CSV table of C-alpha atoms and ligand atoms in Angstrom, one decimal:
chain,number,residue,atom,x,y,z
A,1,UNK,CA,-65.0,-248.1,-90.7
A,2,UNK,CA,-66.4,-248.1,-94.0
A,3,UNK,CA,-63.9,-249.2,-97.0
A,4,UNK,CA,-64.4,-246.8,-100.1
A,5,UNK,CA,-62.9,-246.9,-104.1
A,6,UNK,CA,-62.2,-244.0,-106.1
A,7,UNK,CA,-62.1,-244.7,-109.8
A,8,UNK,CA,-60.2,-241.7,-111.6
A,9,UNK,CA,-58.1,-241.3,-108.2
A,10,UNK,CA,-55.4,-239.6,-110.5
A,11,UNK,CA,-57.6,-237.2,-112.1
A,12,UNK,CA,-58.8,-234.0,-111.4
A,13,UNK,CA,-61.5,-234.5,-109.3
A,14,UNK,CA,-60.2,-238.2,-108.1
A,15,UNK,CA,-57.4,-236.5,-106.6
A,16,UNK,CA,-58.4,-233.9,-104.3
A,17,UNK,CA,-61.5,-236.4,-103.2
A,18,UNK,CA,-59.7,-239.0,-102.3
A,19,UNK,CA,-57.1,-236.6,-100.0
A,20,UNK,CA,-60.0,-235.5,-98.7
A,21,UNK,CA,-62.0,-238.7,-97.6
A,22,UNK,CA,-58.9,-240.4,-96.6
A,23,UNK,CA,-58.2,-237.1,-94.3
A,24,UNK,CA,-61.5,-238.6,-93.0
A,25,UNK,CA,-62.1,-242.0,-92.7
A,26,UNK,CA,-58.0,-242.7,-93.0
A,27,UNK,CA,-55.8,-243.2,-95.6
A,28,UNK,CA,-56.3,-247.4,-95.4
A,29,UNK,CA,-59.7,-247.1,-95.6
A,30,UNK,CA,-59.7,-245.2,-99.1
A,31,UNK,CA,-58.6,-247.2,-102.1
A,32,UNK,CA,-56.9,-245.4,-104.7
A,33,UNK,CA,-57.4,-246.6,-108.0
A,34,UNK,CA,-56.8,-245.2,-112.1
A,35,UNK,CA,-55.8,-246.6,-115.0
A,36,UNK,CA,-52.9,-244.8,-115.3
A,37,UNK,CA,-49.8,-244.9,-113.1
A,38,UNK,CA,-50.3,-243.8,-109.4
A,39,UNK,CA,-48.7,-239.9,-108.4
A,40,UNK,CA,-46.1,-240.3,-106.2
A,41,UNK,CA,-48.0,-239.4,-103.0
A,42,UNK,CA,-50.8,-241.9,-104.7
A,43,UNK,CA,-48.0,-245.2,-105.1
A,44,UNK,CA,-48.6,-247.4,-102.0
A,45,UNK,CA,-50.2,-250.4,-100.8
A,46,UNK,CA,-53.2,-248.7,-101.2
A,47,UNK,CA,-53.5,-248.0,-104.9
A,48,UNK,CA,-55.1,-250.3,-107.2
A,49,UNK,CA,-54.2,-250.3,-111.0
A,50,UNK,CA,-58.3,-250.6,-112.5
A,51,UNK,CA,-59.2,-250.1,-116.0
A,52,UNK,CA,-62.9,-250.0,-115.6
A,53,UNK,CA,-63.7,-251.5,-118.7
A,54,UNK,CA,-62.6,-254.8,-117.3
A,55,UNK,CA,-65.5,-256.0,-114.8
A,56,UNK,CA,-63.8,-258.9,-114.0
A,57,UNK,CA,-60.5,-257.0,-112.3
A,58,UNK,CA,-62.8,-254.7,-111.0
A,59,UNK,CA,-64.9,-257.0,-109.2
A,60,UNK,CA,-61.6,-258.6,-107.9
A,61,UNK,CA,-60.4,-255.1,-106.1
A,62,UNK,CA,-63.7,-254.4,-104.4
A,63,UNK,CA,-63.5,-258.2,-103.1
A,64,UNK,CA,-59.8,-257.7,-101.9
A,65,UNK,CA,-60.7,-254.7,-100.1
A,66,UNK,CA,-64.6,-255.4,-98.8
A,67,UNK,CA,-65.6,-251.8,-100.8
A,68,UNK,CA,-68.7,-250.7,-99.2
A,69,UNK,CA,-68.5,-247.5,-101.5
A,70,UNK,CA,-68.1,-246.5,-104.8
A,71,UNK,CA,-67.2,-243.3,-106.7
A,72,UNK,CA,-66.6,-244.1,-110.5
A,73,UNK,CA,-65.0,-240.8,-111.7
A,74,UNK,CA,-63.3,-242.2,-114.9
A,75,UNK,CA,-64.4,-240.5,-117.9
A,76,UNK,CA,-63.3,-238.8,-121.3
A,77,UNK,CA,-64.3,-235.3,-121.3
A,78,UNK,CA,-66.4,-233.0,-123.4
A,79,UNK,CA,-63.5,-231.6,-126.2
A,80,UNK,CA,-61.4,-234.8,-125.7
A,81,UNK,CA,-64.9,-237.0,-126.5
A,82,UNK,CA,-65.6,-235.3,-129.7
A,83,UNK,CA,-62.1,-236.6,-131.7
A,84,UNK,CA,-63.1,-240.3,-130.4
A,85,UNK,CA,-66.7,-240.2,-129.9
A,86,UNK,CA,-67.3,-244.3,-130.0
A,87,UNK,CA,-64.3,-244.8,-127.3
A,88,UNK,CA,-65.6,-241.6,-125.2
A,89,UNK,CA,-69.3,-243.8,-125.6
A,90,UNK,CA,-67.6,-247.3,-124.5
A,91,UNK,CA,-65.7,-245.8,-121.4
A,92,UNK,CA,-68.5,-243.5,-120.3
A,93,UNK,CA,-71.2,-246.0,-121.0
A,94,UNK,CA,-69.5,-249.5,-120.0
A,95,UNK,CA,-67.7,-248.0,-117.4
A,96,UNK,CA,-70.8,-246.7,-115.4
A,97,UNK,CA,-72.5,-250.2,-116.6
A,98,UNK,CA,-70.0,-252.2,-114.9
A,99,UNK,CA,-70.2,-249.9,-111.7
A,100,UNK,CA,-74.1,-250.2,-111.1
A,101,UNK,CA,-74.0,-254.3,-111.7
A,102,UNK,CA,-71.1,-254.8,-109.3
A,103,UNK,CA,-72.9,-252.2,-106.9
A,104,UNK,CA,-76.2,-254.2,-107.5
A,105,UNK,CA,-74.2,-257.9,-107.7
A,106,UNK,CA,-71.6,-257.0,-105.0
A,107,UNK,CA,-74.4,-255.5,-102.5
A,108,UNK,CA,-72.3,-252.1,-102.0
A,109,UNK,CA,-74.0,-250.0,-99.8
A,110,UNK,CA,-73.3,-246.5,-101.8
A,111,UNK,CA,-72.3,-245.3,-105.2
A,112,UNK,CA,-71.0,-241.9,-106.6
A,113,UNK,CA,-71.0,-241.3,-110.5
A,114,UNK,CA,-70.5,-237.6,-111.8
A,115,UNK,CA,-72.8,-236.0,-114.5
A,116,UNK,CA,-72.4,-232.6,-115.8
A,117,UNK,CA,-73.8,-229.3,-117.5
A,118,UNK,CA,-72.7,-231.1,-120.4
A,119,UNK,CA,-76.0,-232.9,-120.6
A,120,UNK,CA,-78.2,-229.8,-121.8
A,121,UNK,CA,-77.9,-228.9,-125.1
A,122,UNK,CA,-78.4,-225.7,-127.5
A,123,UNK,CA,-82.8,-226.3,-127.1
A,124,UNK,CA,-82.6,-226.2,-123.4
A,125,UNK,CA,-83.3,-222.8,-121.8
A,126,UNK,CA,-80.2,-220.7,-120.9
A,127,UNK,CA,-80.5,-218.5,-117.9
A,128,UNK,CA,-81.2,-220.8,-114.8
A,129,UNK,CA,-81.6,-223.9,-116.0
A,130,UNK,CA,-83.8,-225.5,-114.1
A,131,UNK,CA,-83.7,-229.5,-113.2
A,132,UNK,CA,-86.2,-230.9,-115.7
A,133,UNK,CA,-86.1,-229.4,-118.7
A,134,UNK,CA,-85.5,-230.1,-122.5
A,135,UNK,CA,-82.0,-231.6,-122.5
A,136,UNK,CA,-81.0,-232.5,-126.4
A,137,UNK,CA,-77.5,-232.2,-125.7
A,138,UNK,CA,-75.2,-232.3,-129.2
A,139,UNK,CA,-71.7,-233.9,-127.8
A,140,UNK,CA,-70.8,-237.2,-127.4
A,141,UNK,CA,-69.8,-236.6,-123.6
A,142,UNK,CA,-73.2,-234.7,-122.9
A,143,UNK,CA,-74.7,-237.5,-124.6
A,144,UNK,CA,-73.2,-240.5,-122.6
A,145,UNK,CA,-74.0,-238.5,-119.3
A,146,UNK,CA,-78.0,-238.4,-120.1
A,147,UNK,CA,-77.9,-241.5,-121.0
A,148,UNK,CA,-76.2,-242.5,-117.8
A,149,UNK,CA,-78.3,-240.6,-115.5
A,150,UNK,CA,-81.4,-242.0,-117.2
A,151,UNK,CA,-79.3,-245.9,-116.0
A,152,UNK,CA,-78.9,-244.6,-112.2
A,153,UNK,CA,-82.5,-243.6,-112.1
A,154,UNK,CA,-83.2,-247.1,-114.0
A,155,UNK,CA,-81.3,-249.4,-111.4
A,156,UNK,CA,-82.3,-247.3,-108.1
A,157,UNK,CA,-85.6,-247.7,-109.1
A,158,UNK,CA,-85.6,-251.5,-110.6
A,159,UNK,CA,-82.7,-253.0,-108.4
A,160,UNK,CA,-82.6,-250.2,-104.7
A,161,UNK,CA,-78.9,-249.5,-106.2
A,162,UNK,CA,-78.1,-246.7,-104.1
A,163,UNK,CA,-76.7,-244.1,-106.7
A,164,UNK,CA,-76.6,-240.7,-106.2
A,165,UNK,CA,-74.9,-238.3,-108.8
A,166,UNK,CA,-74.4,-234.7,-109.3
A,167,UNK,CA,-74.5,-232.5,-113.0
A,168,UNK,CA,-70.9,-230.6,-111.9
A,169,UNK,CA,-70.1,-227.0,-113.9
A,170,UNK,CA,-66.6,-226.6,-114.9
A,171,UNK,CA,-64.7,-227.7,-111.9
A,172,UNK,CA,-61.7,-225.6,-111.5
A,173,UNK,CA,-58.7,-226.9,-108.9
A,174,UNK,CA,-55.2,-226.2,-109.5
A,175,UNK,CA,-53.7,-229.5,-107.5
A,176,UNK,CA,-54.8,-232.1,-110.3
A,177,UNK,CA,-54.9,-231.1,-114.3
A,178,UNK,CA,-58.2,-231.5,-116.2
A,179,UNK,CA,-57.8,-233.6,-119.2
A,180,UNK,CA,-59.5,-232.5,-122.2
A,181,UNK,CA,-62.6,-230.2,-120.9
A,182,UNK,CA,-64.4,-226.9,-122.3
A,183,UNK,CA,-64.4,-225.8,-119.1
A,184,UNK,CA,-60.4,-226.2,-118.5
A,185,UNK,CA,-59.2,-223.0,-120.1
A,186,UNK,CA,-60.0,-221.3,-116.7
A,187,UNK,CA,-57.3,-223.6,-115.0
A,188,UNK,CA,-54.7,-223.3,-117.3
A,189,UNK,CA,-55.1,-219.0,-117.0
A,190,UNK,CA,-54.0,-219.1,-113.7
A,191,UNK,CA,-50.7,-221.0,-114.3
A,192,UNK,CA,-50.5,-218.5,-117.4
A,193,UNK,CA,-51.2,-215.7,-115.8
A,194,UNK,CA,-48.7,-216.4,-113.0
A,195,UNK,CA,-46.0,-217.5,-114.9
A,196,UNK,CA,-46.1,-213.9,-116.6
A,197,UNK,CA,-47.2,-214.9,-120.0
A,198,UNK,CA,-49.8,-213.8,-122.5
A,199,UNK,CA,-53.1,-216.3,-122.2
A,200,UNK,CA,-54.6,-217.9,-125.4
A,201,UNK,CA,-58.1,-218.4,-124.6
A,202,UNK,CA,-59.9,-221.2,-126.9
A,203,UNK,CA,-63.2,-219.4,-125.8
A,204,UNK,CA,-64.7,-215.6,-127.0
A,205,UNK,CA,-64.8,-213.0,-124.5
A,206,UNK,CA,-68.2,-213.0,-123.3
A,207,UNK,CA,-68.9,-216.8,-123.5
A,208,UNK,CA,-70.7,-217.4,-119.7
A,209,UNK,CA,-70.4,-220.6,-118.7
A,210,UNK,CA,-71.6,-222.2,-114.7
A,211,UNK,CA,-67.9,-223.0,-112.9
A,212,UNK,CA,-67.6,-223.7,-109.6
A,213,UNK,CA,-64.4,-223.8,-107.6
A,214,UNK,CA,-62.8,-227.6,-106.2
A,215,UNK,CA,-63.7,-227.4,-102.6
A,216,UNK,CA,-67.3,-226.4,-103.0
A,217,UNK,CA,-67.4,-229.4,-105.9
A,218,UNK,CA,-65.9,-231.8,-102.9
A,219,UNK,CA,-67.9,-230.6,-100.2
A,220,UNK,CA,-70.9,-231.0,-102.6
A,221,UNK,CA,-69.7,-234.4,-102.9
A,222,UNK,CA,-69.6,-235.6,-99.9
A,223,UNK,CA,-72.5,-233.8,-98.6
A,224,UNK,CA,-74.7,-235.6,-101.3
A,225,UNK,CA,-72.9,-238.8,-100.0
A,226,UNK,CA,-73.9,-238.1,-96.4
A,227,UNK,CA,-77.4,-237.3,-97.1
A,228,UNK,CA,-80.2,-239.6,-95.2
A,229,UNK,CA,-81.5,-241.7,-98.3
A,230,UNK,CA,-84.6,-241.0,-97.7
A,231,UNK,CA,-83.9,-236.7,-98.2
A,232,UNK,CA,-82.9,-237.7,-102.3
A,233,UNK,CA,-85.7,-236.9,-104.4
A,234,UNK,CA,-83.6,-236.8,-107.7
A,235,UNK,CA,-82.0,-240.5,-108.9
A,236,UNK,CA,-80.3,-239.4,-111.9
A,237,UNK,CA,-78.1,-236.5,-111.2
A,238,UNK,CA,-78.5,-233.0,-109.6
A,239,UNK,CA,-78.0,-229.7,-110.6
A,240,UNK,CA,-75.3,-227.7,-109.2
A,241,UNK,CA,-74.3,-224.0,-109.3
A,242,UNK,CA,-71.8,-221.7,-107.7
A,243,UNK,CA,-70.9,-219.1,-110.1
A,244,UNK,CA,-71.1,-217.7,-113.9
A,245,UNK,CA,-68.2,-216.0,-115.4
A,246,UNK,CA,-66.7,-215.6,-118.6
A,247,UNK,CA,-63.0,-215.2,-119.8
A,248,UNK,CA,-63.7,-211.5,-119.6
A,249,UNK,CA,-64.8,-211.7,-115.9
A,250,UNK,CA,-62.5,-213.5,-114.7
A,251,UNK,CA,-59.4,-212.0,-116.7
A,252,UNK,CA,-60.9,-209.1,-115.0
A,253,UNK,CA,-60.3,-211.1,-111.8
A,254,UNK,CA,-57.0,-211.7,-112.2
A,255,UNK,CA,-56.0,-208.3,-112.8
A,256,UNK,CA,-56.8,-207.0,-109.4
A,257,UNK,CA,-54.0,-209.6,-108.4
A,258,UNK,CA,-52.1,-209.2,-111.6
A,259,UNK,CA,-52.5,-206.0,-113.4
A,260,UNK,CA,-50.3,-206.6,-116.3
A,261,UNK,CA,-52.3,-210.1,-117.1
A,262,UNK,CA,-52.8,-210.2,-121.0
A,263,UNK,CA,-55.7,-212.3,-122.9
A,264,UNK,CA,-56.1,-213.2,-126.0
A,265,UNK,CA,-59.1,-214.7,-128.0
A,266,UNK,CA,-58.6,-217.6,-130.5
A,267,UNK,CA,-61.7,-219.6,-130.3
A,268,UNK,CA,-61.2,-223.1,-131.4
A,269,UNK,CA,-63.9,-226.3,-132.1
A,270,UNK,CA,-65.0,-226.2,-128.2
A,271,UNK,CA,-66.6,-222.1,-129.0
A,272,UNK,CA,-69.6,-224.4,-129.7
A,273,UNK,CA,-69.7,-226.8,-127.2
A,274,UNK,CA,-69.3,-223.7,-124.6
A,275,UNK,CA,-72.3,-222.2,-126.7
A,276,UNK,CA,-74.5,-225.4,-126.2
A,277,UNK,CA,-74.4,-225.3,-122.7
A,278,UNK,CA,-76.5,-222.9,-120.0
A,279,UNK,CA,-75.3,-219.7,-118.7
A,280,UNK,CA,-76.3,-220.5,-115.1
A,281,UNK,CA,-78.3,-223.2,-113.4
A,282,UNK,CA,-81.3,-223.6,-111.1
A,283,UNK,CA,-80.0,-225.8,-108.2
A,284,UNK,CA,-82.5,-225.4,-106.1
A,285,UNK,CA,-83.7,-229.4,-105.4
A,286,UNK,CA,-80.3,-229.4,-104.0
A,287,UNK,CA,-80.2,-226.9,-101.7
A,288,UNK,CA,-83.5,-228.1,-100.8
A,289,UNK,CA,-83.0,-231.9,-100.2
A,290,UNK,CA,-79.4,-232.0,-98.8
A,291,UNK,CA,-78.5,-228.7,-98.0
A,292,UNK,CA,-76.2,-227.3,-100.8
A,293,UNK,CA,-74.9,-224.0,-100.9
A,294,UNK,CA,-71.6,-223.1,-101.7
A,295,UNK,CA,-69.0,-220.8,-100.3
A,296,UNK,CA,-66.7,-219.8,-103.4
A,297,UNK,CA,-67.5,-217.3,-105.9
A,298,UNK,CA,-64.8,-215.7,-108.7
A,299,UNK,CA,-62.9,-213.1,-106.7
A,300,UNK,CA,-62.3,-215.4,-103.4
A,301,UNK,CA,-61.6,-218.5,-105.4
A,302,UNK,CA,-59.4,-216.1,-107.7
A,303,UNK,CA,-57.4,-215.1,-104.5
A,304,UNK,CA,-57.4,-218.4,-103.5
A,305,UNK,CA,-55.6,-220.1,-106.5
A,306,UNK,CA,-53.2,-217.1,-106.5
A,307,UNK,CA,-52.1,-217.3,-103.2
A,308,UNK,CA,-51.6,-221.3,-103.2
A,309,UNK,CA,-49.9,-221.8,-106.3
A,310,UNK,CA,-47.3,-218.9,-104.9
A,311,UNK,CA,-47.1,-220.2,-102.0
A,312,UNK,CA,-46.3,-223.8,-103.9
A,313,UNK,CA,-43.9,-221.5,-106.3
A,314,UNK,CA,-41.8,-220.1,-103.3
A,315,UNK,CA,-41.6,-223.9,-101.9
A,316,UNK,CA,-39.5,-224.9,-104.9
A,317,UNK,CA,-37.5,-221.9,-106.0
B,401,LIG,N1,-65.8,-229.7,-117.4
B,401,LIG,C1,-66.5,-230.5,-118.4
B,401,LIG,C2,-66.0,-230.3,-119.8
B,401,LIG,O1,-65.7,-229.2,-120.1
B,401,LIG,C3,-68.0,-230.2,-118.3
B,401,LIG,O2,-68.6,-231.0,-117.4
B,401,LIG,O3,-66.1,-231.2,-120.5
C-alpha cells in the first residue's frame, strides 16, 4: 500500500482529504501533518508536527514513513496574504520549492499542490475563463500561485517530477474553517444563518464569484491523482468549475431553508480582490483529460450544509 503526506492536514481542505484517503488506503497509510497542533481526532501516532519551511524536518518525515505521495496544501490565503505579503511569498514560494526538490531528490512517485482562481487578475476575461489566458493577477496569493504553477510545469518538464495541480474556486465545507480567504464569507453564512443571527457580508450583493462545494473539490482531487499520467495535458494547474453565485444568490438559497435569514452588505478591502477574479471558468481540459464533472450546485450543497450542521447541532444539545 502506498504511504501518502498531507501538508495542511488541519486546514480546510487538509482535513476532509485526509479522512477521505485514509477511509481509502487506511488510516496508517495516511500521514497527517500541519504546523499547528493536531485536532483531536488528528493527535496519534500518525501525525507529524512539519513546518514546511524547514526542508531538513521535512525530508526526515517522508524518510520515517517511506512517503510515496505528496499533497503540500499549506498556504496563506488571498485576504490574509495581502497584510503580510513577503511571509504569504516565503511560505507559498519556499514551501512548494522544498516539496518539488524533495519529490525530485526523494524519488516520490506523486505530488499534489493546489492553485486557485486567485491566479487571474482584473485583465483576464470574466465570463468563462478559459485555461490559457491573460493572467496579471494583482494579490500577493494570486501571485505566488502563478508563479508556482509556472515551477510544477518547470520541474515536470526539466526533472519528470510528477506534479499535478488544480486552480480550486472558493472551496466551501463546514467540517474544517477556512483561514483568511475571499471566498470564506459563504462558510461563515451558514453558521450565521443557522445560529439565527443577522449576516455581515464583507462582499456587495451581486459580486459573482466560481465556488464549488468540499466533496466535488475532494473527488476532483483524487480523481486528478488517479489519472493515467499519460491523460495530463496541463503541468501547471487546471481549471475547475462547479458553480457561480453571489451573496444574493445564495442568501436567496438559504431562505428557502430559512425564511427569516437577514444579510447585510459591508464591503471591506477583499470587494476588490473578489472583483479581480472571474465570474465563471472554462474547465473543459479537465473534463476532457480526467473526467471531471461535478455533482453539487447551490441549492443541493445549500441543503446539504443545512441538514449536517443540524444534525451536528442536535448531537450536542
Ligand atoms: N478561496 C481562496 C481565497 O479566497 C481563493 O482560492 O483566497
Amino acid at each position: 500500500m502506498k504511504k501518502i503526506l498531507i501538508i495542511g492536514a488541519c486546514g480546510q481542505l487538509g482535513y476532509e482529504l485526509t479522512a477521505t484517503l485514509r477511509q481509502r488506503y487506511g488510516h496508517e497509510n495516511v500521514i497527517a501533518s500541519d504546523i499547528n497542533a493536531p485536532k483531536m481526532d488528528l493527535a496519534d501516532d500518525f501525525f507529524e508536527h512539519l513546518d514546511v519551511l524547514n526542508k531538513k524536518s521535512f525530508g526526515e518525515i517522508v524518510d520515517k514513513h517511506r512517503i510515496d505521495e505528496i499533497y503540500n496544501l499549506a498556504a496563506i490565503l488571498s485576504a490574509i496574504g495581502e497584510k503580510n505579503p513577503k511571509f504569504a511569498w516565503k511560505l507559498n514560494m519556499d514551501g512548494l520549492i522544498n516539496s518539488l526538490d524533495i519529490a525530485r531528490e526523494k524519488k516520490i512517485n506523486k505530488i499534489y499542490w493546489p492553485s486557485s482562481i486567485a491566479t487571474f487578475g482584473p485583465d483576464t476575461p470574466r465570463d468563462l475563463t478559459p485555461q490559457n489566458t491573460i493572467m496579471n493577477p494583482n494579490t500577493v496569493y494570486g501571485i505566488s500561485k502563478l508563479a508556482g504553477e509556472r515551477w510544477c510545469e518547470y520541474y515536470f518538464l526539466k526533472y519528470g517530477v510528477d506534479v499535478r495541480s488544480i486552480r480550486y474556486p472558493g472551496l466551501i465545507g463546514y467540517k474544517a474553517m477556512p483561514g483568511g480567504g475571499t471566498t470564506d464569507y459563504a462558510v461563515d453564512i451558514y453558521f450565521k444563518a443557522l445560529a439565527g443571527q443577522v449576516f455581515d457580508c464583507f462582499l456587495e450583493k451581486d459580486t459573482l464569484l466560481p465556488m464549488m462545494y468540499m466533496p466535488d473539490a475532494i473527488k476532483a482531487t483524487i480523481d486528478l491523482m488517479d489519472a493515467e499520467k499519460t491523460n495530463i495535458s496541463v503541468r501547471s494547474s487546471y481549471n475547475l468549475a462547479a458553480m457561480s453565485f453571489s451573496p444574493d444568490d445564495i442568501a436567496k438559497s438559504i431562505r428557502c431553508h430559512l425564511p427569516d435569514f437577514t444579510i447585510r452588505y459591508k464591503p471591506d478591502f477583499r470587494q476588490s480582490i473578489a472583483d479581480s477574479w472571474p465570474n465563471s471558468i472554462d474547465d473543459s481540459a479537465a473534463r476532457e483529460d480526467w473526467g471531471w464533472q461535478p455533482e453539487f450546485n447551490l441549492e443541493k450543497m445549500t441543503r446539504d450544509i443545512l441538514d449536517n450542521l443540524k444534525k451536528r447541532s442536535g448531537q450536542f444539545s
